[in-house]
Tab-separated table of C-alpha atoms in Angstrom:
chain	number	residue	atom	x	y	z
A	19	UNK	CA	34.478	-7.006	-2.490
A	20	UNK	CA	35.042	-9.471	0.370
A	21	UNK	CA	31.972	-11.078	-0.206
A	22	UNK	CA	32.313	-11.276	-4.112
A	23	UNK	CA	35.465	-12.797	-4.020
A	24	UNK	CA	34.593	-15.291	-0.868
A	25	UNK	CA	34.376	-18.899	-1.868
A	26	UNK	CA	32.732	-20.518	1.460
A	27	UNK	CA	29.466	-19.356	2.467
A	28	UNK	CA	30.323	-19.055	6.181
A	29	UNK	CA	32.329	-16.205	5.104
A	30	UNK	CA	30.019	-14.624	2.432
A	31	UNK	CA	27.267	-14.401	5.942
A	32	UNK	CA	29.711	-12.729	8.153
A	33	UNK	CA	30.895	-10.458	5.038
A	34	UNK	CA	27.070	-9.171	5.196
A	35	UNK	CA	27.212	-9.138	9.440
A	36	UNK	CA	30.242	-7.005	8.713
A	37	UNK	CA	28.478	-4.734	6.254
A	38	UNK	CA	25.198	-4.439	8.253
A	39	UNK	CA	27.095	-4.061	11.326
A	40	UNK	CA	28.680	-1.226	9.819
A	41	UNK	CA	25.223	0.534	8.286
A	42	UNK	CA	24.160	0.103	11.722
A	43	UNK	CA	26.927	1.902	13.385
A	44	UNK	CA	26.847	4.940	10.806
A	45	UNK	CA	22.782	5.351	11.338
A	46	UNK	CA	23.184	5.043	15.030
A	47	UNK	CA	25.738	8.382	14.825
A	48	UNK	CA	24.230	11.732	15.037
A	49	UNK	CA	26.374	14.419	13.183
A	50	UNK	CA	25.625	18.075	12.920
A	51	UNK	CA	22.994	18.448	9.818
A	52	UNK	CA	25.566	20.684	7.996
A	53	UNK	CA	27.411	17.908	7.668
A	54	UNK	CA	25.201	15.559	5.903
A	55	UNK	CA	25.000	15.397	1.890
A	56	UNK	CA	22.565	17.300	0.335
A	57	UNK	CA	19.825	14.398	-0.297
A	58	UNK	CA	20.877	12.996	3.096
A	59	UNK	CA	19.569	16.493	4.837
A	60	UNK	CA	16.516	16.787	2.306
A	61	UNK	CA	15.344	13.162	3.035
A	62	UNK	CA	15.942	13.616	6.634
A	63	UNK	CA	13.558	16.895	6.219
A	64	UNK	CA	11.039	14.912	4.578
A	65	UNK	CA	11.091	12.005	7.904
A	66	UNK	CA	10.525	14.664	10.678
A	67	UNK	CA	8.079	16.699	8.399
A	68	UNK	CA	5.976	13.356	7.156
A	69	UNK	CA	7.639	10.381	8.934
A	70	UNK	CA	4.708	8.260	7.590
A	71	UNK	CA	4.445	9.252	4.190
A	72	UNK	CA	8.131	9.537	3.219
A	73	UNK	CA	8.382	5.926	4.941
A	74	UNK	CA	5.438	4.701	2.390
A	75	UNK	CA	7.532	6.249	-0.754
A	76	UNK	CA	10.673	4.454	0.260
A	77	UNK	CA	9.346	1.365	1.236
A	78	UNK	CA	7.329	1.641	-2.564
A	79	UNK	CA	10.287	1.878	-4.433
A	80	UNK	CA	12.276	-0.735	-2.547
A	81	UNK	CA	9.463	-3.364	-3.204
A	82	UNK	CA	9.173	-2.505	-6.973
A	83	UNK	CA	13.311	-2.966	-6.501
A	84	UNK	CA	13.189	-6.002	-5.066
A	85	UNK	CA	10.249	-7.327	-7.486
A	86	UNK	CA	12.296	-6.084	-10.912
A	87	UNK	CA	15.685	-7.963	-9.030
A	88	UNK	CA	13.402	-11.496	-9.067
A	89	UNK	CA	12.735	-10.626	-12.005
A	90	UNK	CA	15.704	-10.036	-14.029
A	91	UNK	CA	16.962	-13.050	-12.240
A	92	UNK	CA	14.461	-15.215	-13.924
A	93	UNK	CA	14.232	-13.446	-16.808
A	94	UNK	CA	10.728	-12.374	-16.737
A	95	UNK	CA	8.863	-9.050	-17.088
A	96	UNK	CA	5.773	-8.306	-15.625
A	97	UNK	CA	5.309	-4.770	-15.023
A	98	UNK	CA	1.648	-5.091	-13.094
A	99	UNK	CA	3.147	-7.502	-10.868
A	100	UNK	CA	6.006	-4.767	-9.916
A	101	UNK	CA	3.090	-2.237	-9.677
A	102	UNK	CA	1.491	-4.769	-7.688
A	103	UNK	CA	4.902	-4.729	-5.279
A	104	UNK	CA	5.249	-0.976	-5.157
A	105	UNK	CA	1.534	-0.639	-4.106
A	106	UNK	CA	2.346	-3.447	-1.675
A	107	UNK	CA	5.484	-1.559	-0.273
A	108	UNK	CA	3.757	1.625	0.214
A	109	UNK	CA	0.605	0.834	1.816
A	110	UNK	CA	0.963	-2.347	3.380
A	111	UNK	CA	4.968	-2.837	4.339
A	112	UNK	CA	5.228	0.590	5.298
A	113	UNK	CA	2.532	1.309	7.498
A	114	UNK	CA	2.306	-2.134	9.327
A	115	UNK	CA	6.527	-0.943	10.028
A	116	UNK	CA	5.355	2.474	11.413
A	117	UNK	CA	3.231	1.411	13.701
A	118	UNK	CA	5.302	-1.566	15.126
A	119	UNK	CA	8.597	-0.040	15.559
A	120	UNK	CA	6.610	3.039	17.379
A	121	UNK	CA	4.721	0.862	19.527
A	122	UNK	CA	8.041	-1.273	20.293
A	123	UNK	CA	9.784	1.994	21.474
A	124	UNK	CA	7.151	2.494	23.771
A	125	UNK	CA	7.293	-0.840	25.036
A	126	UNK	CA	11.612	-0.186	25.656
A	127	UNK	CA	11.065	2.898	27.406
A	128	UNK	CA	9.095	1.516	29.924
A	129	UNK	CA	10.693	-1.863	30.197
A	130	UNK	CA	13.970	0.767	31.122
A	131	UNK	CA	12.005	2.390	33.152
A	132	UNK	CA	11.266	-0.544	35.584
A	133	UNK	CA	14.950	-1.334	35.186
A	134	UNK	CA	15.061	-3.793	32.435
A	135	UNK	CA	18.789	-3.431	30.536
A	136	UNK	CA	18.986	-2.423	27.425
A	137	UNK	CA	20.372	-5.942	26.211
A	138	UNK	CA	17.261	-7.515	28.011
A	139	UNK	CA	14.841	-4.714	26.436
A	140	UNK	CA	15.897	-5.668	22.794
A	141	UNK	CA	16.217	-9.548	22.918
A	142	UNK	CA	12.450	-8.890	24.441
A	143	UNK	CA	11.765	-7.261	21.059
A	144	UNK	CA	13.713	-9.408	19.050
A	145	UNK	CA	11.933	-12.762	20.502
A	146	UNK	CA	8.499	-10.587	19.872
A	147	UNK	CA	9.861	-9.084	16.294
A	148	UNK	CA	10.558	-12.818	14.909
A	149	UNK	CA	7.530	-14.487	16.334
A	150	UNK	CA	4.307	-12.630	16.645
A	151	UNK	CA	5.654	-10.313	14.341
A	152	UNK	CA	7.262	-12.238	11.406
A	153	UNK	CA	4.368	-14.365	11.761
A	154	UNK	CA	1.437	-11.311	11.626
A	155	UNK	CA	3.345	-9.872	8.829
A	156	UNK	CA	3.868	-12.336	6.788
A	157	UNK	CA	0.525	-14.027	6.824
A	158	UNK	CA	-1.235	-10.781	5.736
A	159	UNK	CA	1.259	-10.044	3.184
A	160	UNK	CA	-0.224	-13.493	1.409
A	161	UNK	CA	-4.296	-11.423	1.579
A	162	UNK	CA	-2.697	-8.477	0.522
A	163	UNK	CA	-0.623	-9.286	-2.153
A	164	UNK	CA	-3.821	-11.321	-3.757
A	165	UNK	CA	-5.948	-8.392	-3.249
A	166	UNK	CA	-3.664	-6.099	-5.184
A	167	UNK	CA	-3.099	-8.457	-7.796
A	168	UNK	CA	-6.810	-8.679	-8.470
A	169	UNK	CA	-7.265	-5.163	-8.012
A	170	UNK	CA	-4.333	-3.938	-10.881
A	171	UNK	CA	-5.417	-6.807	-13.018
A	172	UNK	CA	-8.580	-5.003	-13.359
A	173	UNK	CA	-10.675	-8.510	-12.207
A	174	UNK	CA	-10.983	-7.786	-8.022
A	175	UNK	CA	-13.257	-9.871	-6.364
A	176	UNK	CA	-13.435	-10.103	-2.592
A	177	UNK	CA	-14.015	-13.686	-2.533
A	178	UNK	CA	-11.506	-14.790	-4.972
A	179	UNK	CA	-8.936	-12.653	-3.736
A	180	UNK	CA	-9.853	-14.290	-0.056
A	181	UNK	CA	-9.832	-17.678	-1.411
A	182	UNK	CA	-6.640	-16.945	-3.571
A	183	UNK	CA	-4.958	-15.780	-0.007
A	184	UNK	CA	-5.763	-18.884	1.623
A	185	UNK	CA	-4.460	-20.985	-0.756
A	186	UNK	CA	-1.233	-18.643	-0.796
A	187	UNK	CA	-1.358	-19.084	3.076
A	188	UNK	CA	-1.163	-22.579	2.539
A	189	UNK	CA	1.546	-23.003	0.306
A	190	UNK	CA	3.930	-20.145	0.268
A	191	UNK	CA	4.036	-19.382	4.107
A	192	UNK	CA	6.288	-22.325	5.651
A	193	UNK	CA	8.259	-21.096	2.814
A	194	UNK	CA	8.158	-17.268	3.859
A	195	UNK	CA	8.679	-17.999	7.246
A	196	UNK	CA	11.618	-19.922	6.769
A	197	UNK	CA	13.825	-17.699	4.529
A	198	UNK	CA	12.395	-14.770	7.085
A	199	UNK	CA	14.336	-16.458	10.028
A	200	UNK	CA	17.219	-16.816	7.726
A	201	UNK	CA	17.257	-13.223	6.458
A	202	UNK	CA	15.812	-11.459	9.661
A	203	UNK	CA	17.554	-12.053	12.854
A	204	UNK	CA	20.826	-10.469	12.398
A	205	UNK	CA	19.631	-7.232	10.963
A	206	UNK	CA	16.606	-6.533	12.953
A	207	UNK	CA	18.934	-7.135	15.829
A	208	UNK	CA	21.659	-4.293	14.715
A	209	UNK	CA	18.217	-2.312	14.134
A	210	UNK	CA	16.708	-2.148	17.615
A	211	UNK	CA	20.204	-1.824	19.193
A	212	UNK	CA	22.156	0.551	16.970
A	213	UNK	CA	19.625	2.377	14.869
A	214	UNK	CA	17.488	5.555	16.359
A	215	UNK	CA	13.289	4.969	15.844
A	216	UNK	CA	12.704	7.463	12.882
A	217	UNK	CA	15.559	5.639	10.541
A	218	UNK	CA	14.716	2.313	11.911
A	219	UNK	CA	12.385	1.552	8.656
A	220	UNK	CA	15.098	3.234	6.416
A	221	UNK	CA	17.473	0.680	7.487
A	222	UNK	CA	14.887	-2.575	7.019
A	223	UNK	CA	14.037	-0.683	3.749
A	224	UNK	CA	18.296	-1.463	2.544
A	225	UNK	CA	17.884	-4.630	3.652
A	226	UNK	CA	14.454	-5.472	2.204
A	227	UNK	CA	15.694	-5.166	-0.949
A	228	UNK	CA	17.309	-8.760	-0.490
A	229	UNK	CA	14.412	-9.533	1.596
A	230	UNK	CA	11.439	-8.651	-1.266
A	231	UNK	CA	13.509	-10.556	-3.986
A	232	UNK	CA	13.749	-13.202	-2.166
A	233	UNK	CA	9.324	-13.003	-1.296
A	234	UNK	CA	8.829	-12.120	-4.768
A	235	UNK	CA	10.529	-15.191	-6.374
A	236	UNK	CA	8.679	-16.980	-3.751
A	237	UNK	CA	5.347	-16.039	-4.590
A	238	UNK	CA	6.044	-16.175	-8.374
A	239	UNK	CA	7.354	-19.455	-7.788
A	240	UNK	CA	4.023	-20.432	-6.383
């Protein structure tokens, strides 16, 4: 409501620290399971059971979310290119997330362990997450998401969808990279500090749906 209502955009950006701040806080809380809702305990089931898979499902439908958000705000409708987002989602987005935010809480626990703080331990990741990572991440997406489109459009080539992710590279990248240090910081911030490993791509997931409306009008766009 605060946010709705606010007029100057310095206040609209600390309503959303406020509200992320907040999502943070609640994930970082463990309460007894009998305590959770009913599709709260069943999901968390599902993330101990098949951490991997039930990551891929979620991250699916937040990229065909995000995708169908772009596209209602420019009043299009493409239904390949939001199966081409839920395929990216759930076996690109997903797995790339698995891996990294594993690996990073391998690289905290022994970065404690020689007696690094805990502040010092996730500004480490942080610099790492928004470099190296942002910048891995994002370039691939452009290969990937020209592969897919190929692929569901029923016309996949390897060399066309290589060429077609270079020239992506080229011209929607500065772009990506841009909005990702505008989006990014903040949240993946409360993530590593607040947020236990197993619901850490649960809580990118919320905030990807901003995130993959904002890549999708980009790469439309292009």
């Amino acid at each position: 409501l605060c946010f709705l209502r606010a007029e100057d955009s310095s206040m609209k950006r600390l309503c959303c620290c406020c509200c992320l701040l907040v999502a943070a806080e609640a994930l970082s809380t463990t309460p007894r399971v009998q305590e959770l809702p009913a599709i709260v305990r069943w999901y968390d089931a599902r993330l101990v059971r098949h951490p991997l898979r039930t990551k891929m499902v979620s991250s699916g439908i937040v990229s065909a979310l995000g995708d169908a958000t772009a596209q209602a705000l420019t009043s299009q409708s493409d239904p390949r290119r939001n199966l081409v987002w839920l395929l990216c989602g759930s076996f690109y987005f997903a797995p790339f997330l698995h891996v990294w935010y594993n690996r990073f809480a391998k690289l905290e626990a022994r970065a404690r362990a020689r007696g690094a703080t805990k502040l010092q331990a996730v500004l480490a990741q942080l610099l790492l997450n928004q470099t190296l990572g942002s910048a891995t991440v994002n370039a691939l997406f452009c290969f990937v998401f020209q592969f897919l489109t190929l692929i569901v459009s029923g016309s996949f080539a390897p060399v066309t969808a290589f060429d077609n992710g270079l020239r992506a590279l080229r011209t929607t990248f500065a772009s990506i990279m841009l909005a990702n240090w505008l989006v990014w910081p903040i949240p993946s911030f409360l993530n590593l500090w607040f947020v236990p490993l197993r619901y850490r791509v649960l809580f990118i997931n919320a905030v990807a749906l901003v995130w993959k409306t904002i890549l999708s009008l980009i790469t439309a766009n292009s």
